[in-house]
């Protein structure tokens, strides 16, 4: 099997095991078994469980970043941009709720390296939102960043809550409700002339 395909296979197996057992409950033995490879093959690609977890986390964050970046860049109309950005959170959790949970509910959030990676991801995205807010308003950079963090947090927490009630509130309706709430707040700030 080509190296890239093998790596994808190992990451898929790791995903299954980490989702089922968390980092601490997962073992390289089980990951190798799920991937139907020997442990030496697994170790050829990943020196240890931590490196495998980080690679999986990075894969999910890269995928999610692409969705968020596309949403931010999808339009110059800020109302539509807010809607697209919040919708991206909902679409990602609807498509890959376990990947979303690995990013935002990791059992290693208190770990300096992994927690730092996740915080860097959150900070980068909040910063992108803040850049747009600062561009369009008279707000100082620190104020815009606070609003960016608030909007990203609102989207993240509401999407995490929604996934357990998706049968009661369709995704489009849920993300639209949160988008309207966010826009009513952010839309109050005057656009800079």
Tab-separated table of C-alpha atoms in Angstrom:
chain	number	residue	atom	x	y	z
A	1	UNK	CA	0.000	0.000	0.000
A	2	UNK	CA	1.398	3.485	-0.827
A	3	UNK	CA	2.656	5.411	2.205
A	4	UNK	CA	-0.016	8.156	2.003
A	5	UNK	CA	-2.837	5.600	1.742
A	6	UNK	CA	-1.434	3.639	4.671
A	7	UNK	CA	-1.217	6.818	6.734
A	8	UNK	CA	-4.877	7.616	5.979
A	9	UNK	CA	-5.841	4.068	6.959
A	10	UNK	CA	-3.968	4.371	10.266
A	11	UNK	CA	-5.513	7.758	11.009
A	12	UNK	CA	-8.996	6.356	10.349
A	13	UNK	CA	-8.338	3.477	12.736
A	14	UNK	CA	-6.914	5.865	15.331
A	15	UNK	CA	-9.984	8.058	14.946
A	16	UNK	CA	-12.248	5.107	15.774
A	17	UNK	CA	-10.220	4.108	18.815
A	18	UNK	CA	-9.674	7.614	20.208
A	19	UNK	CA	-13.357	8.462	19.797
A	20	UNK	CA	-14.393	5.246	21.531
A	21	UNK	CA	-11.878	5.377	24.399
A	22	UNK	CA	-10.298	8.832	24.539
A	23	UNK	CA	-6.549	9.322	24.477
A	24	UNK	CA	-5.862	7.690	27.819
A	25	UNK	CA	-8.029	4.644	27.161
A	26	UNK	CA	-6.682	4.019	23.656
A	27	UNK	CA	-3.763	1.707	22.987
A	28	UNK	CA	-1.450	1.302	20.028
A	29	UNK	CA	-2.287	-2.424	20.105
A	30	UNK	CA	-5.973	-1.679	19.537
A	31	UNK	CA	-5.255	0.902	16.850
A	32	UNK	CA	-3.062	-1.615	14.990
A	33	UNK	CA	-5.777	-4.244	15.357
A	34	UNK	CA	-8.507	-1.947	14.020
A	35	UNK	CA	-6.225	-0.934	11.135
A	36	UNK	CA	-5.442	-4.621	10.510
A	37	UNK	CA	-1.689	-3.991	10.556
A	38	UNK	CA	1.116	-5.109	12.800
A	39	UNK	CA	2.399	-2.789	15.502
A	40	UNK	CA	5.742	-2.386	13.688
A	41	UNK	CA	3.852	-1.039	10.642
A	42	UNK	CA	2.011	1.408	12.894
A	43	UNK	CA	5.279	2.521	14.492
A	44	UNK	CA	6.859	3.038	11.051
A	45	UNK	CA	4.379	5.857	10.531
A	46	UNK	CA	3.930	7.183	14.063
A	47	UNK	CA	6.582	6.884	16.803
A	48	UNK	CA	3.949	6.775	19.546
A	49	UNK	CA	0.347	7.252	20.579
A	50	UNK	CA	0.817	10.963	21.279
A	51	UNK	CA	2.244	11.648	17.792
A	52	UNK	CA	-0.624	9.698	16.257
A	53	UNK	CA	-3.152	11.696	18.278
A	54	UNK	CA	-1.528	15.000	17.268
A	55	UNK	CA	-1.537	13.966	13.593
A	56	UNK	CA	-5.232	13.073	13.829
A	57	UNK	CA	-6.048	16.315	15.627
A	58	UNK	CA	-4.110	18.328	13.026
A	59	UNK	CA	-5.976	16.545	10.221
A	60	UNK	CA	-9.343	17.483	11.728
A	61	UNK	CA	-8.284	21.067	12.458
A	62	UNK	CA	-6.968	21.491	8.891
A	63	UNK	CA	-10.241	20.227	7.444
A	64	UNK	CA	-12.294	22.450	9.732
A	65	UNK	CA	-10.029	25.457	9.027
A	66	UNK	CA	-10.652	25.048	5.306
A	67	UNK	CA	-14.414	25.199	5.862
A	68	UNK	CA	-14.134	28.254	8.102
A	69	UNK	CA	-11.778	30.059	5.739
A	70	UNK	CA	-14.107	29.399	2.809
A	71	UNK	CA	-17.025	30.778	4.837
A	72	UNK	CA	-15.174	33.963	5.764
A	73	UNK	CA	-14.046	34.500	2.180
A	74	UNK	CA	-17.388	33.569	0.609
A	75	UNK	CA	-18.725	37.110	0.453
A	76	UNK	CA	-17.999	40.706	1.367
A	77	UNK	CA	-21.516	41.151	2.770
A	78	UNK	CA	-20.982	40.845	6.511
A	79	UNK	CA	-24.467	39.615	7.321
A	80	UNK	CA	-24.027	36.774	4.835
A	81	UNK	CA	-20.479	36.208	6.117
A	82	UNK	CA	-21.759	35.760	9.700
A	83	UNK	CA	-24.360	33.295	8.436
A	84	UNK	CA	-21.807	31.347	6.382
A	85	UNK	CA	-19.296	31.203	9.229
A	86	UNK	CA	-21.777	29.951	11.800
A	87	UNK	CA	-23.186	27.524	9.244
A	88	UNK	CA	-19.660	26.114	8.765
A	89	UNK	CA	-19.556	25.092	12.430
A	90	UNK	CA	-22.907	23.329	12.100
A	91	UNK	CA	-21.993	21.668	8.821
A	92	UNK	CA	-18.737	20.344	10.205
A	93	UNK	CA	-20.303	18.933	13.363
A	94	UNK	CA	-23.167	17.447	11.319
A	95	UNK	CA	-20.674	15.788	8.977
A	96	UNK	CA	-18.077	14.763	11.560
A	97	UNK	CA	-19.335	15.197	15.101
A	98	UNK	CA	-16.564	12.989	16.460
A	99	UNK	CA	-13.886	15.059	14.729
A	100	UNK	CA	-15.491	18.195	16.151
A	101	UNK	CA	-15.456	16.617	19.598
A	102	UNK	CA	-11.802	15.629	19.229
A	103	UNK	CA	-11.016	19.296	18.628
A	104	UNK	CA	-13.239	20.867	21.263
A	105	UNK	CA	-13.747	18.141	23.862
A	106	UNK	CA	-10.368	16.429	23.863
A	107	UNK	CA	-9.428	14.687	27.085
A	108	UNK	CA	-6.028	16.368	26.634
A	109	UNK	CA	-7.136	20.014	26.702
A	110	UNK	CA	-5.055	20.478	29.874
A	111	UNK	CA	-1.968	19.064	28.150
A	112	UNK	CA	0.345	21.974	27.285
A	113	UNK	CA	1.169	20.887	23.720
A	114	UNK	CA	-2.257	19.644	22.662
A	115	UNK	CA	-4.210	22.310	24.538
A	116	UNK	CA	-1.841	24.857	23.004
A	117	UNK	CA	-2.522	23.553	19.497
A	118	UNK	CA	-6.261	23.784	20.032
A	119	UNK	CA	-5.951	27.265	21.550
A	120	UNK	CA	-3.798	28.376	18.598
A	121	UNK	CA	-6.500	27.080	16.240
A	122	UNK	CA	-9.213	28.976	18.170
A	123	UNK	CA	-7.090	32.132	18.392
A	124	UNK	CA	-6.280	32.109	14.683
A	125	UNK	CA	-9.903	31.793	13.670
A	126	UNK	CA	-11.117	34.391	16.201
A	127	UNK	CA	-8.378	36.656	14.847
A	128	UNK	CA	-9.701	36.236	11.299
A	129	UNK	CA	-13.182	37.232	12.484
A	130	UNK	CA	-11.689	40.150	14.427
A	131	UNK	CA	-9.852	41.357	11.306
A	132	UNK	CA	-13.145	41.601	9.440
A	133	UNK	CA	-14.837	43.333	12.378
A	134	UNK	CA	-11.976	45.809	12.781
A	135	UNK	CA	-11.974	46.524	9.029
A	136	UNK	CA	-15.638	47.464	9.062
A	137	UNK	CA	-16.042	49.288	12.375
A	138	UNK	CA	-14.395	51.885	14.539
A	139	UNK	CA	-13.545	49.294	17.162
A	140	UNK	CA	-10.034	49.001	18.526
A	141	UNK	CA	-8.181	45.743	17.716
A	142	UNK	CA	-8.602	44.390	21.271
A	143	UNK	CA	-12.355	45.068	21.161
A	144	UNK	CA	-12.669	43.446	17.736
A	145	UNK	CA	-10.745	40.406	18.993
A	146	UNK	CA	-13.070	40.070	21.973
A	147	UNK	CA	-16.047	40.129	19.614
A	148	UNK	CA	-14.338	37.599	17.323
A	149	UNK	CA	-13.810	35.264	20.288
A	150	UNK	CA	-17.426	35.742	21.347
A	151	UNK	CA	-18.786	34.939	17.894
A	152	UNK	CA	-16.573	31.869	17.480
A	153	UNK	CA	-17.497	30.709	20.985
A	154	UNK	CA	-21.204	31.173	20.340
A	155	UNK	CA	-20.987	29.144	17.128
A	156	UNK	CA	-18.898	26.399	18.739
A	157	UNK	CA	-20.970	25.960	21.897
A	158	UNK	CA	-24.330	26.163	20.138
A	159	UNK	CA	-23.229	23.636	17.475
A	160	UNK	CA	-21.991	21.243	20.184
A	161	UNK	CA	-25.356	21.536	21.939
A	162	UNK	CA	-27.353	21.261	18.725
A	163	UNK	CA	-25.793	17.973	17.584
A	164	UNK	CA	-27.638	16.164	20.388
A	165	UNK	CA	-30.967	17.676	19.390
A	166	UNK	CA	-30.625	17.581	15.615
A	167	UNK	CA	-33.821	15.530	15.323
A	168	UNK	CA	-35.794	18.353	16.935
A	169	UNK	CA	-34.252	21.356	15.159
A	170	UNK	CA	-32.913	20.965	11.605
A	171	UNK	CA	-29.372	22.208	11.006
A	172	UNK	CA	-30.426	25.047	8.691
A	173	UNK	CA	-32.921	26.338	11.234
A	174	UNK	CA	-30.491	26.039	14.155
A	175	UNK	CA	-27.610	27.791	12.401
A	176	UNK	CA	-29.995	30.465	11.099
A	177	UNK	CA	-31.253	31.189	14.633
A	178	UNK	CA	-27.725	31.589	15.969
A	179	UNK	CA	-26.674	33.637	12.931
A	180	UNK	CA	-29.578	36.009	13.461
A	181	UNK	CA	-28.662	36.362	17.126
A	182	UNK	CA	-25.023	37.079	16.239
A	183	UNK	CA	-25.920	39.512	13.464
A	184	UNK	CA	-28.343	41.443	15.675
A	185	UNK	CA	-25.428	42.057	18.011
A	186	UNK	CA	-22.610	42.682	15.566
A	187	UNK	CA	-24.828	44.513	13.069
A	188	UNK	CA	-25.324	47.272	15.664
A	189	UNK	CA	-21.756	48.456	15.215
A	190	UNK	CA	-21.528	51.124	12.547
A	191	UNK	CA	-19.668	50.383	9.386
A	192	UNK	CA	-16.677	52.659	9.011
A	193	UNK	CA	-17.036	55.085	6.102
